[in-house]
Coordinates of C-alpha atoms and ligand atoms in Angstrom, one line a residue:
M1 CA -69.3 -28.3 6.5
Y2 CA -72.4 -28.9 4.3
K3 CA -72.9 -31.8 1.9
N4 CA -75.3 -32.6 -0.8
I5 CA -75.3 -29.2 -2.6
F6 CA -77.0 -29.1 -5.8
D7 CA -76.2 -25.8 -7.8
T8 CA -78.8 -25.7 -10.4
H9 CA -77.1 -22.8 -12.4
A10 CA -73.6 -22.3 -13.4
H11 CA -71.3 -21.2 -16.3
Y12 CA -68.1 -23.2 -15.9
D13 CA -67.5 -22.8 -19.5
D14 CA -66.8 -19.1 -18.9
S15 CA -63.3 -17.7 -19.8
R16 CA -62.8 -16.5 -16.1
F17 CA -62.5 -20.3 -15.3
D18 CA -59.8 -20.9 -18.0
G19 CA -56.8 -20.6 -15.6
D20 CA -58.0 -23.3 -13.1
R21 CA -61.1 -24.9 -14.5
D22 CA -60.1 -28.4 -13.8
E23 CA -58.4 -27.8 -10.5
L24 CA -61.5 -26.0 -9.2
L25 CA -64.0 -28.5 -10.4
S26 CA -62.1 -31.3 -9.0
S27 CA -62.1 -29.6 -5.7
L28 CA -65.8 -29.0 -5.4
S29 CA -66.8 -32.4 -4.0
E30 CA -64.5 -31.8 -1.0
K31 CA -66.6 -28.5 -0.3
G32 CA -69.9 -30.3 -0.3
V33 CA -71.1 -29.9 -3.9
S34 CA -72.7 -33.0 -5.4
S35 CA -74.1 -31.8 -8.5
I36 CA -74.3 -28.9 -11.0
V37 CA -76.3 -27.8 -13.9
N38 CA -74.1 -26.0 -16.3
C39 CA -76.1 -23.7 -18.7
G40 CA -75.1 -22.8 -22.4
C41 CA -75.9 -19.6 -24.0
D42 CA -75.4 -20.2 -27.6
L43 CA -74.2 -23.0 -29.9
K44 CA -70.6 -22.5 -28.6
S45 CA -71.1 -22.6 -25.0
S46 CA -73.9 -25.4 -25.2
L47 CA -71.1 -27.6 -27.0
T48 CA -68.7 -26.7 -24.1
T49 CA -71.4 -27.3 -21.6
V50 CA -72.0 -30.9 -23.0
A51 CA -68.2 -31.6 -23.0
L52 CA -68.0 -30.6 -19.4
A53 CA -70.9 -32.8 -18.5
E54 CA -69.3 -35.7 -20.4
R55 CA -66.1 -35.3 -18.6
Y56 CA -67.5 -34.8 -15.0
S57 CA -70.1 -37.1 -13.9
F58 CA -71.7 -34.7 -11.2
I59 CA -72.1 -32.0 -14.0
Y60 CA -75.3 -32.0 -16.2
A61 CA -75.8 -29.8 -19.2
A62 CA -78.5 -27.4 -20.2
A63 CA -78.3 -26.3 -24.0
G64 CA -80.0 -23.2 -25.4
V65 CA -79.8 -19.7 -26.7
H66 CA -79.7 -16.9 -24.1
A67 CA -81.6 -13.6 -24.7
H68 CA -78.3 -11.9 -25.1
E69 CA -77.3 -14.2 -27.8
A70 CA -80.7 -14.3 -29.6
Q71 CA -79.8 -12.0 -32.5
E72 CA -76.5 -13.9 -33.3
A73 CA -78.1 -17.5 -33.4
T74 CA -78.7 -18.8 -37.0
E75 CA -81.3 -21.5 -37.9
S76 CA -78.4 -23.8 -38.2
D77 CA -77.3 -23.1 -34.6
L78 CA -80.6 -24.0 -33.5
E79 CA -80.9 -27.2 -35.3
E80 CA -77.4 -28.1 -34.0
I81 CA -78.5 -27.3 -30.3
E82 CA -81.6 -29.4 -31.0
R83 CA -79.5 -32.4 -31.7
L84 CA -77.8 -32.0 -28.4
Y85 CA -80.9 -32.9 -26.5
G86 CA -80.5 -36.5 -27.7
N87 CA -77.5 -36.6 -25.4
E88 CA -78.4 -38.2 -22.1
R89 CA -76.1 -35.7 -20.1
V90 CA -78.5 -32.8 -21.4
V91 CA -81.2 -32.4 -18.8
A92 CA -82.7 -28.9 -19.8
V93 CA -83.3 -26.3 -22.4
G94 CA -81.5 -23.3 -21.0
E95 CA -80.7 -20.8 -20.4
I96 CA -83.4 -19.0 -22.5
G97 CA -85.5 -16.0 -21.8
L98 CA -85.7 -12.2 -22.1
D99 CA -83.3 -9.4 -20.9
Y100 CA -84.7 -5.9 -21.4
H101 CA -82.1 -4.4 -19.0
Y102 CA -79.3 -5.0 -21.5
D103 CA -81.3 -5.2 -24.7
F104 CA -78.2 -6.9 -26.4
S105 CA -80.7 -8.4 -28.9
P106 CA -83.7 -6.5 -30.3
R107 CA -86.8 -7.5 -28.2
E108 CA -88.7 -8.9 -31.1
I109 CA -85.9 -11.4 -31.7
Q110 CA -85.6 -12.2 -28.1
L111 CA -89.3 -13.1 -27.9
E112 CA -89.2 -15.1 -31.1
V113 CA -86.1 -17.3 -29.9
F114 CA -87.6 -17.5 -26.5
E115 CA -90.9 -18.7 -27.6
K116 CA -89.5 -21.3 -30.2
Q117 CA -87.3 -22.8 -27.5
L118 CA -90.4 -23.0 -25.2
V119 CA -92.2 -24.9 -27.6
L120 CA -89.2 -27.2 -28.4
A121 CA -88.9 -28.0 -24.7
N122 CA -92.5 -29.1 -24.5
R123 CA -92.2 -31.2 -27.6
L124 CA -89.2 -32.9 -26.1
G125 CA -90.6 -33.0 -22.6
L126 CA -87.5 -31.2 -21.1
P127 CA -87.6 -28.5 -18.4
V128 CA -86.6 -24.9 -19.2
I129 CA -84.2 -22.7 -17.3
V130 CA -85.5 -19.2 -17.8
H131 CA -83.8 -15.9 -17.5
D132 CA -86.0 -12.9 -16.9
R133 CA -84.5 -9.5 -16.5
E134 CA -86.8 -6.4 -16.4
A135 CA -89.0 -8.3 -18.6
H136 CA -91.5 -9.8 -16.2
E137 CA -94.6 -9.1 -18.1
D138 CA -93.6 -10.7 -21.5
T139 CA -91.9 -13.6 -19.6
M140 CA -95.1 -14.4 -17.8
R141 CA -97.3 -14.1 -20.8
L142 CA -95.3 -16.6 -22.7
L143 CA -94.8 -19.0 -19.7
K144 CA -98.7 -19.0 -19.3
K145 CA -99.1 -19.5 -23.0
H146 CA -96.7 -22.5 -23.1
R147 CA -96.9 -23.7 -19.5
P148 CA -93.4 -25.6 -19.7
E149 CA -91.9 -27.5 -16.8
G150 CA -88.9 -25.5 -15.4
V151 CA -87.4 -22.8 -13.3
V152 CA -87.2 -19.0 -13.4
H153 CA -83.5 -18.6 -12.4
C154 CA -82.1 -15.8 -10.3
F155 CA -85.7 -14.6 -9.6
S156 CA -85.9 -11.0 -9.6
G157 CA -89.8 -10.6 -9.6
S158 CA -92.1 -9.6 -6.9
A159 CA -93.7 -12.1 -4.3
E160 CA -96.8 -11.6 -6.4
M161 CA -95.2 -12.6 -9.5
A162 CA -93.6 -15.5 -7.7
K163 CA -97.1 -16.8 -6.8
E164 CA -98.0 -16.7 -10.7
V165 CA -94.9 -18.9 -11.5
L166 CA -95.9 -21.3 -8.7
K167 CA -99.4 -21.6 -10.1
L168 CA -97.7 -22.8 -13.4
G169 CA -96.1 -25.5 -11.4
M170 CA -92.7 -24.0 -12.0
Y171 CA -89.8 -23.6 -9.6
I172 CA -88.0 -20.4 -8.3
G173 CA -84.1 -20.2 -8.5
I174 CA -82.5 -18.2 -5.7
G175 CA -78.9 -17.1 -5.8
G176 CA -76.4 -14.9 -4.2
A177 CA -78.7 -11.6 -4.5
V178 CA -80.7 -12.8 -1.4
T179 CA -77.7 -12.1 0.7
F180 CA -77.2 -8.5 -0.7
K181 CA -77.8 -5.6 1.9
N182 CA -80.5 -4.3 -0.2
A183 CA -82.2 -7.6 -0.9
K184 CA -85.8 -6.6 0.0
K185 CA -87.6 -8.3 -2.8
P186 CA -85.9 -11.5 -2.8
V187 CA -86.3 -11.9 0.9
E188 CA -90.0 -11.4 0.7
V189 CA -90.1 -13.9 -2.3
V190 CA -88.4 -16.5 -0.3
E191 CA -90.5 -15.7 2.9
N192 CA -93.6 -16.7 0.8
L193 CA -92.0 -19.7 -1.2
P194 CA -93.0 -23.2 -0.5
L195 CA -89.7 -25.1 0.3
D196 CA -90.7 -27.8 -2.3
R197 CA -90.3 -25.2 -5.3
L198 CA -87.1 -23.7 -4.2
L199 CA -83.8 -24.3 -6.0
L200 CA -80.4 -23.1 -5.0
E201 CA -78.1 -21.7 -7.5
T202 CA -75.0 -19.5 -8.0
D203 CA -75.0 -18.3 -11.8
A204 CA -71.1 -18.8 -11.3
P205 CA -68.9 -16.8 -12.1
Y206 CA -71.5 -14.1 -11.5
M207 CA -73.8 -13.1 -8.5
T208 CA -71.2 -14.0 -5.6
P209 CA -73.0 -14.0 -2.3
V210 CA -72.0 -11.7 0.6
P211 CA -69.2 -11.9 2.1
F212 CA -67.4 -12.5 -1.3
R213 CA -69.6 -10.2 -3.5
G214 CA -67.5 -8.9 -6.3
Q215 CA -65.2 -11.9 -6.4
R216 CA -65.4 -14.9 -8.9
C217 CA -68.1 -17.0 -7.8
D218 CA -68.0 -20.9 -7.7
S219 CA -70.5 -23.5 -6.6
S220 CA -69.1 -23.8 -3.0
H221 CA -70.3 -20.2 -2.4
I222 CA -73.9 -21.7 -2.2
A223 CA -73.3 -22.2 1.4
Y224 CA -73.7 -18.5 2.1
T225 CA -76.9 -18.5 0.0
A226 CA -78.3 -21.5 1.7
E227 CA -77.4 -20.0 5.2
K228 CA -79.4 -16.7 4.4
I229 CA -82.3 -18.7 3.0
A230 CA -82.4 -21.1 6.0
A231 CA -82.4 -18.1 8.4
I232 CA -85.3 -16.5 6.6
K233 CA -87.2 -19.8 6.7
G234 CA -86.2 -20.7 10.2
I235 CA -84.8 -24.2 9.5
D236 CA -81.6 -26.0 9.6
V237 CA -79.2 -25.0 6.9
Q238 CA -78.4 -28.8 5.9
Q239 CA -82.0 -29.6 5.8
L240 CA -82.7 -26.7 3.5
I241 CA -79.8 -27.9 1.3
D242 CA -81.2 -31.6 1.3
I243 CA -84.8 -30.3 0.2
C244 CA -83.3 -28.2 -2.5
N245 CA -81.2 -31.1 -3.8
E246 CA -84.5 -33.3 -3.8
N247 CA -86.4 -30.5 -5.7
A248 CA -83.6 -30.2 -8.4
K249 CA -83.4 -34.2 -8.9
R250 CA -87.3 -34.0 -9.4
L251 CA -87.1 -31.1 -11.8
F252 CA -84.3 -32.4 -13.8
K253 CA -85.0 -36.0 -13.6
V254 CA -81.5 -37.1 -12.4
Ligands
NI301 NI1 -76.8 -17.7 -16.1

């Protein structure tokens, strides 16, 4: 069994955990999980995330408005979320970003809300957790403009784009997608990625790695993602997990 697993991206506030949330979270340490960053997507889930982080010492909180929820977020929601950053359990602004795959919010609103939160993160000195789905060009344009600290999570860009992200000093989050059969791009990204910029993540309850693809994901499944990445890099799995743990602690200052 592995130890020291730092899951840098999960959503344990999701309703799919309603039936067994406490039982599951309490069992994770026995499965080698030592730390988790839970990400909010709007005011409600950011508040739930902070409550989880206050209840479990190994959970840290990120608060923010996701691309999907950008349209629904009011000015007062954003103000209330901003107050959450005063809480010491909140370590990042996230998850924020752009999603041109689903386009649940109009793009101009996604861009406005994303940029507002990049400015806020820089003002507060907090790292960002960025979601980018089929919006690489606009994401890179705004990241280059504001140069935040942070991670592009569930990285879906090319190895070329990864280079640009690294040049900005940011980290790259790799999750279950790297284990999928058709994972050509993520494998290429990992091949070219320096180990000190890599973060492990699940995006639980989504993105479950093979061989559990399709089932509900939890942080213990990171073992399969780590095994795949370690094989690509030609290093020991526990060594990879330890390096990624150090990277996460450096970025989130925990
Ligand atoms: Ni997410």
